[in-house]
Amino acid sequence: MNVPQSYRLVRRDARAERTVVRLRTGATFGGDEIAICAGPCGVESAEQLETAARAVAAAGANVLRGGAYKPRTSPYSFQGLGEEGLKLLRHAADRHHLAVVTEVMDPRDVEKVVRYADMLQIGARNMQNFPLLREAGATRTPVLLKRGLSATVQEWLLAAEYVLLGGNESVVLCERGVRSFDPATRNVLDISVVPLLEDMTHLPVIVDPSHAVGIARLVPPIAVASVAAGAHGLLIEVHPDPASALSDGAQSLDCAQFEALMRRLAPVAEVAGRRLPRRYRVVSTESASKPDSAVRSSSSGVRLA
Ligand code: PEP
Ligand code: MN
């Protein structure tokens, strides 16, 4: 594999070991355990987020996703709730023992977003926003770097290089499909980058099948294929009522569909030599009514499933 010298920090042989990115909650990307990031495209209300967070946690996800700052093609579309959305994310995630990954679009917002989030998402449209990459590189908050809409693997790795150069070594790459000539699906998932990047970089790679295909019915089979191909995690859009979603409803799974996907994934992860995140289960009725205290008291009420 011909890897240019300009990938000084991200290239596979820059490290003896592969990078394992660990979030504050214990969720990891790059180890034996797969990270499952799930939640709505956008944070819309406390009720919507609480329902989604409860459902994805119960199904075994370990990271709550949701946009508070939304990159929308039209300036007239829902733009996100801003800082109010960040507060709702933190609250819902803490209640359900999840980490938070959320998008930051503006370098001036990085300081604010890191106060609420465990992981900064840099979206496809901002993959080459170099001031944003540098600002994220100056933090010590892990970064989820999505592939640009039509970015080459080289451009993507060099974008990651900017973050590492700032001293932030916790970067996870996320394949989310690239533009093609064919509008049959929203994008085309380049699943080959999963094993390709394994040879090129020590950084973990996850797949976002939701934005890749744009059609909810296609998300589960493509999620399964991604894990089989060796992805270190998944990013899945889940909405309690996809038909009423303010963004990306067509590609969002409802809570029952997400639970069914998690069941389907478990044996595939095992065949790929990985496992799904461990999860806490509330076993006593008394603790079930108080999820916050239940999760923290390890002696009673909660079992590791
Ligand atoms: C998102 O995750 O909701 C999003 C906008 O993704 P992308 O940047 O991949 O389009
Ligand atoms: Mn989305």
Tab-separated table of C-alpha atoms and ligand atoms in Angstrom:
chain	number	residue	atom	x	y	z
A	1	MET	CA	0.000	0.000	0.000
A	2	ASN	CA	1.437	3.327	-1.071
A	3	VAL	CA	0.761	5.752	1.767
A	4	PRO	CA	2.243	9.204	1.180
A	5	GLN	CA	4.628	10.608	3.775
A	6	SER	CA	2.226	13.505	4.335
A	7	TYR	CA	0.054	11.226	6.508
A	8	ARG	CA	2.654	11.522	9.218
A	9	LEU	CA	0.464	11.035	12.226
A	10	VAL	CA	-2.483	9.016	10.913
A	11	ARG	CA	-0.602	6.407	8.871
A	12	ARG	CA	-0.796	2.850	10.087
A	13	ASP	CA	2.905	2.541	10.841
A	14	ALA	CA	3.039	5.798	12.842
A	15	ARG	CA	1.941	3.673	15.831
A	16	ALA	CA	2.814	0.237	17.064
A	17	GLU	CA	-0.771	-0.288	18.215
A	18	ARG	CA	-4.098	0.654	16.659
A	19	THR	CA	-5.817	3.616	18.286
A	20	VAL	CA	-8.670	2.823	20.635
A	21	VAL	CA	-10.770	5.928	21.248
A	22	ARG	CA	-12.354	5.893	24.682
A	23	LEU	CA	-15.158	8.235	25.723
A	24	ARG	CA	-15.655	9.504	29.270
A	25	THR	CA	-18.486	7.000	29.797
A	26	GLY	CA	-16.275	4.033	28.895
A	27	ALA	CA	-17.608	3.569	25.350
A	28	THR	CA	-14.784	2.571	23.007
A	29	PHE	CA	-14.122	2.693	19.275
A	30	GLY	CA	-11.411	0.468	17.879
A	31	GLY	CA	-11.292	-2.347	20.418
A	32	ASP	CA	-13.171	-5.648	20.548
A	33	GLU	CA	-16.354	-3.839	21.476
A	34	ILE	CA	-18.324	-2.127	18.728
A	35	ALA	CA	-19.686	1.359	19.460
A	36	ILE	CA	-23.346	1.865	18.673
A	37	CYS	CA	-24.278	5.527	18.253
A	38	ALA	CA	-28.017	5.982	17.812
A	39	GLY	CA	-30.632	8.697	18.090
A	40	PRO	CA	-32.517	11.233	16.038
A	41	CYS	CA	-31.048	13.296	13.232
A	42	GLY	CA	-31.975	16.461	15.074
A	43	VAL	CA	-32.901	17.202	18.676
A	44	GLU	CA	-36.498	18.431	18.375
A	45	SER	CA	-37.943	18.405	21.905
A	46	ALA	CA	-37.308	17.006	25.382
A	47	GLU	CA	-40.009	14.405	24.861
A	48	GLN	CA	-38.745	13.242	21.461
A	49	LEU	CA	-35.183	12.921	22.764
A	50	GLU	CA	-36.143	11.195	26.015
A	51	THR	CA	-38.190	8.596	24.125
A	52	ALA	CA	-35.369	7.970	21.656
A	53	ALA	CA	-32.680	7.841	24.365
A	54	ARG	CA	-34.653	5.390	26.481
A	55	ALA	CA	-35.300	3.135	23.509
A	56	VAL	CA	-31.757	3.072	22.125
A	57	ALA	CA	-30.248	2.497	25.584
A	58	ALA	CA	-32.662	-0.361	26.269
A	59	ALA	CA	-31.757	-1.929	22.921
A	60	GLY	CA	-28.030	-1.791	23.745
A	61	ALA	CA	-26.657	1.394	22.162
A	62	ASN	CA	-23.936	3.149	24.160
A	63	VAL	CA	-23.754	6.588	22.504
A	64	LEU	CA	-26.665	9.000	21.960
A	65	ARG	CA	-26.522	10.982	18.733
A	66	GLY	CA	-28.573	14.050	17.866
A	67	GLY	CA	-27.885	17.355	16.141
A	68	ALA	CA	-28.348	20.660	17.937
A	69	TYR	CA	-26.678	22.540	15.077
A	70	LYS	CA	-27.950	21.145	11.783
A	71	PRO	CA	-26.237	21.673	8.421
A	72	ARG	CA	-29.310	22.036	6.188
A	73	THR	CA	-29.252	22.473	2.440
A	74	SER	CA	-32.029	25.065	2.637
A	75	PRO	CA	-31.850	28.009	5.027
A	76	TYR	CA	-35.626	27.625	5.495
A	77	SER	CA	-35.361	24.079	6.908
A	78	PHE	CA	-35.189	23.300	10.660
A	79	GLN	CA	-31.759	24.463	11.794
A	80	GLY	CA	-31.630	22.805	15.220
A	81	LEU	CA	-32.245	24.030	18.775
A	82	GLY	CA	-28.677	25.243	19.420
A	83	GLU	CA	-27.505	25.285	23.032
A	84	GLU	CA	-30.958	24.251	24.278
A	85	GLY	CA	-30.523	21.078	22.203
A	86	LEU	CA	-27.107	20.459	23.784
A	87	LYS	CA	-28.660	20.666	27.264
A	88	LEU	CA	-31.398	18.223	26.306
A	89	LEU	CA	-28.801	15.797	24.911
A	90	ARG	CA	-26.700	15.879	28.071
A	91	HIS	CA	-29.716	15.380	30.293
A	92	ALA	CA	-31.198	12.474	28.305
A	93	ALA	CA	-27.801	10.782	27.917
A	94	ASP	CA	-27.021	11.003	31.638
A	95	ARG	CA	-30.408	9.579	32.548
A	96	HIS	CA	-29.776	6.544	30.361
A	97	HIS	CA	-26.037	6.075	30.932
A	98	LEU	CA	-25.104	7.033	27.363
A	99	ALA	CA	-22.329	9.178	25.912
A	100	VAL	CA	-23.202	12.126	23.633
A	101	VAL	CA	-21.949	12.675	20.087
A	102	THR	CA	-23.176	15.842	18.397
A	103	GLU	CA	-22.188	17.961	15.438
A	104	VAL	CA	-20.308	21.223	15.666
A	105	MET	CA	-20.277	23.366	12.508
A	106	ASP	CA	-18.694	26.623	13.605
A	107	PRO	CA	-15.197	26.897	15.116
A	108	ARG	CA	-16.629	29.545	17.476
A	109	ASP	CA	-19.011	26.947	18.949
A	110	VAL	CA	-16.386	24.307	19.780
A	111	GLU	CA	-15.767	25.582	23.310
A	112	LYS	CA	-19.499	25.517	24.050
A	113	VAL	CA	-20.161	22.100	22.503
A	114	VAL	CA	-17.340	20.389	24.425
A	115	ARG	CA	-19.022	21.466	27.679
A	116	TYR	CA	-21.966	19.186	26.849
A	117	ALA	CA	-20.661	16.505	24.478
A	118	ASP	CA	-18.380	13.496	24.926
A	119	MET	CA	-17.536	13.448	21.223
A	120	LEU	CA	-17.542	16.166	18.549
A	121	GLN	CA	-19.022	15.245	15.183
A	122	ILE	CA	-17.520	17.028	12.201
A	123	GLY	CA	-20.040	16.515	9.428
A	124	ALA	CA	-19.542	15.629	5.793
A	125	ARG	CA	-20.070	19.229	4.691
A	126	ASN	CA	-17.324	20.408	7.030
A	127	MET	CA	-14.725	17.707	6.502
A	128	GLN	CA	-12.403	20.290	4.963
A	129	ASN	CA	-13.337	23.220	7.192
A	130	PHE	CA	-9.716	23.656	8.225
A	131	PRO	CA	-10.270	26.234	11.004
A	132	LEU	CA	-12.875	23.853	12.511
A	133	LEU	CA	-10.453	20.901	12.275
A	134	ARG	CA	-7.749	22.939	14.012
A	135	GLU	CA	-10.137	24.076	16.741
A	136	ALA	CA	-11.237	20.472	17.362
A	137	GLY	CA	-7.574	19.477	17.345
A	138	ALA	CA	-6.906	21.959	20.140
A	139	THR	CA	-9.427	20.212	22.419
A	140	ARG	CA	-8.988	16.822	24.069
A	141	THR	CA	-12.544	15.758	23.228
A	142	PRO	CA	-12.717	12.793	20.823
A	143	VAL	CA	-13.716	13.657	17.257
A	144	LEU	CA	-15.967	11.753	14.852
A	145	LEU	CA	-14.828	12.845	11.407
A	146	LYS	CA	-17.284	12.071	8.635
A	147	ARG	CA	-16.168	11.578	5.077
A	148	GLY	CA	-16.941	14.566	2.833
A	149	LEU	CA	-19.704	14.309	0.224
A	150	SER	CA	-17.186	13.571	-2.513
A	151	ALA	CA	-13.922	13.387	-0.608
A	152	THR	CA	-11.178	10.982	-1.611
A	153	VAL	CA	-9.678	8.737	1.046
A	154	GLN	CA	-6.518	10.839	0.821
A	155	GLU	CA	-8.397	14.098	1.493
A	156	TRP	CA	-10.224	12.446	4.387
A	157	LEU	CA	-7.042	11.150	6.014
A	158	LEU	CA	-5.358	14.537	5.613
A	159	ALA	CA	-8.367	16.167	7.317
A	160	ALA	CA	-7.826	13.757	10.235
A	161	GLU	CA	-4.137	14.706	10.160
A	162	TYR	CA	-5.120	18.326	10.983
A	163	VAL	CA	-6.849	17.172	14.183
A	164	LEU	CA	-3.951	14.970	15.293
A	165	LEU	CA	-1.482	17.723	14.519
A	166	GLY	CA	-3.225	19.886	17.129
A	167	GLY	CA	-2.481	17.189	19.703
A	168	ASN	CA	-5.901	15.549	19.744
A	169	GLU	CA	-5.221	11.919	18.933
A	170	SER	CA	-8.755	10.636	19.527
A	171	VAL	CA	-10.201	10.606	16.027
A	172	VAL	CA	-12.727	8.135	14.622
A	173	LEU	CA	-13.417	8.094	10.872
A	174	CYS	CA	-17.023	7.680	9.702
A	175	GLU	CA	-17.948	6.498	6.204
A	176	ARG	CA	-21.404	7.874	5.340
A	177	GLY	CA	-21.616	7.331	1.617
A	178	VAL	CA	-20.397	9.445	-1.272
A	179	ARG	CA	-22.182	11.148	-4.155
A	180	SER	CA	-22.799	9.184	-7.289
A	181	PHE	CA	-24.591	9.590	-10.616
A	182	ASP	CA	-27.521	7.514	-9.356
A	183	PRO	CA	-30.319	9.064	-7.264
A	184	ALA	CA	-31.810	5.619	-6.405
A	185	THR	CA	-30.203	5.861	-2.960
A	186	ARG	CA	-29.199	9.089	-1.204
A	187	ASN	CA	-25.480	8.306	-1.511
A	188	VAL	CA	-23.423	5.220	-2.295
A	189	LEU	CA	-21.845	3.487	0.684
A	190	ASP	CA	-18.175	2.853	-0.006
A	191	ILE	CA	-17.905	-0.238	2.162
A	192	SER	CA	-14.483	-1.033	0.720
A	193	VAL	CA	-12.947	1.774	2.782
A	194	VAL	CA	-13.498	-0.240	5.956
A	195	PRO	CA	-10.821	-2.859	5.158
A	196	LEU	CA	-8.833	-0.357	3.056
A	197	LEU	CA	-8.425	2.095	5.936
A	198	GLU	CA	-7.453	-0.768	8.221
A	199	ASP	CA	-4.265	-1.022	6.155
A	200	MET	CA	-3.737	2.730	5.796
A	201	THR	CA	-4.351	4.119	9.286
A	202	HIS	CA	-4.319	3.170	12.959
A	203	LEU	CA	-7.545	5.152	13.504
A	204	PRO	CA	-10.868	3.327	14.026
A	205	VAL	CA	-13.505	3.424	11.269
A	206	ILE	CA	-17.279	3.331	11.725
A	207	VAL	CA	-20.146	3.356	9.228
A	208	ASP	CA	-23.282	5.513	9.061
A	209	PRO	CA	-25.684	3.507	6.891
A	210	SER	CA	-28.539	5.986	7.490
A	211	HIS	CA	-27.049	8.884	5.532
A	212	ALA	CA	-25.476	6.495	3.032
A	213	VAL	CA	-28.716	4.930	1.819
A	214	GLY	CA	-31.340	7.490	2.865
A	215	ILE	CA	-34.097	4.839	3.025
A	216	ALA	CA	-34.997	3.281	6.391
A	217	ARG	CA	-35.793	-0.152	4.941
A	218	LEU	CA	-32.214	-0.452	3.594
A	219	VAL	CA	-30.486	0.592	6.823
A	220	PRO	CA	-30.537	-2.785	8.684
A	221	PRO	CA	-28.989	-4.946	5.921
A	222	ILE	CA	-26.301	-2.336	5.258
A	223	ALA	CA	-25.572	-1.979	8.984
A	224	VAL	CA	-25.128	-5.755	9.203
A	225	ALA	CA	-22.822	-5.751	6.153
A	226	SER	CA	-20.714	-2.949	7.659
A	227	VAL	CA	-20.106	-4.862	10.878
A	228	ALA	CA	-19.316	-7.992	8.870
A	229	ALA	CA	-16.759	-5.950	6.887
A	230	GLY	CA	-15.009	-4.966	10.126
A	231	ALA	CA	-16.493	-1.575	11.074
A	232	HIS	CA	-15.644	-0.553	14.643
A	233	GLY	CA	-19.059	0.987	15.132
A	234	LEU	CA	-22.287	2.240	13.620
A	235	LEU	CA	-24.127	5.545	13.571
A	236	ILE	CA	-27.857	4.965	13.142
A	237	GLU	CA	-30.670	7.501	12.999
A	238	VAL	CA	-33.584	6.507	15.253
A	239	HIS	CA	-36.740	8.589	15.741
A	240	PRO	CA	-39.788	7.687	17.873
A	241	ASP	CA	-42.048	8.799	14.994
A	242	PRO	CA	-40.067	9.029	11.748
A	243	ALA	CA	-43.072	10.353	9.803
A	244	SER	CA	-43.095	13.509	11.934
A	245	ALA	CA	-39.296	14.043	12.020
A	246	LEU	CA	-38.097	17.575	11.232
A	247	SER	CA	-35.107	16.152	9.347
A	248	ASP	CA	-34.132	12.820	7.778
A	249	GLY	CA	-37.398	11.025	8.626
A	250	ALA	CA	-37.228	8.820	5.520
A	251	GLN	CA	-33.995	7.200	6.656
A	252	SER	CA	-34.781	6.994	10.385
A	253	LEU	CA	-35.634	3.685	12.059
A	254	ASP	CA	-38.395	3.720	14.643
A	255	CYS	CA	-37.602	2.324	18.093
A	256	ALA	CA	-38.887	-1.200	17.350
A	257	GLN	CA	-36.933	-1.400	14.091
A	258	PHE	CA	-33.778	-0.360	15.942
A	259	GLU	CA	-34.298	-3.018	18.588
A	260	ALA	CA	-34.780	-5.640	15.838
A	261	LEU	CA	-31.550	-4.478	14.178
A	262	MET	CA	-29.606	-4.844	17.434
A	263	ARG	CA	-30.811	-8.429	17.803
A	264	ARG	CA	-29.760	-9.158	14.243
A	265	LEU	CA	-26.340	-7.569	14.770
A	266	ALA	CA	-25.282	-9.557	17.827
A	267	PRO	CA	-24.335	-12.818	16.036
A	268	VAL	CA	-22.759	-10.894	13.121
A	269	ALA	CA	-20.530	-8.961	15.520
A	270	GLU	CA	-19.453	-12.261	17.042
A	271	VAL	CA	-18.549	-13.731	13.652
A	272	ALA	CA	-16.505	-10.566	12.960
A	273	GLY	CA	-14.596	-11.196	16.200
A	274	ARG	CA	-16.271	-8.320	18.039
A	275	ARG	CA	-19.130	-7.817	20.455
A	276	LEU	CA	-21.904	-5.294	20.949
A	277	PRO	CA	-21.598	-2.886	23.873
A	278	ARG	CA	-22.485	-4.300	27.244
A	279	ARG	CA	-25.547	-2.751	28.703
A	280	TYR	CA	-27.114	-2.241	32.046
A	281	ARG	CA	-30.494	-3.736	32.747
A	282	VAL	CA	-32.712	-2.572	35.515
A	283	VAL	CA	-34.003	-5.715	37.195
A	284	SER	CA	-36.033	-4.503	40.170
A	285	THR	CA	-39.258	-2.550	39.784
A	286	GLU	CA	-38.192	-0.084	42.463
A	287	SER	CA	-35.052	0.902	40.553
A	288	ALA	CA	-36.866	0.892	37.244
A	289	SER	CA	-38.746	4.008	38.261
A	290	LYS	CA	-35.482	5.781	39.129
A	291	PRO	CA	-33.087	5.156	36.255
A	292	ASP	CA	-30.509	7.715	37.456
A	293	SER	CA	-29.925	6.195	40.842
A	294	ALA	CA	-30.315	2.659	39.500
A	295	VAL	CA	-27.430	2.932	37.094
A	296	ARG	CA	-25.079	4.358	39.696
A	297	SER	CA	-25.729	1.793	42.424
A	298	SER	CA	-23.915	-1.285	41.254
A	299	SER	CA	-24.913	-3.441	44.205
A	300	SER	CA	-28.624	-3.675	43.564
A	301	GLY	CA	-31.192	-3.051	40.904
A	302	VAL	CA	-28.877	-3.162	37.915
A	303	ARG	CA	-27.181	-6.062	36.183
A	304	LEU	CA	-24.736	-5.921	33.392
A	305	ALA	CA	-26.448	-7.771	30.575
B	1	PEP	C1	-26.041	13.918	10.448
B	1	PEP	O1	-25.329	13.091	11.054
B	1	PEP	O2	-27.225	14.156	10.754
B	1	PEP	C2	-25.469	14.571	9.238
B	1	PEP	C3	-25.855	15.785	8.855
B	1	PEP	O3	-24.577	13.776	8.605
B	1	PEP	P1	-23.616	14.065	7.344
B	1	PEP	O4	-22.683	15.141	7.766
B	1	PEP	O5	-22.968	12.743	7.127
B	1	PEP	O6	-24.515	14.465	6.196
B	2	MN	MN	-29.289	13.327	9.560
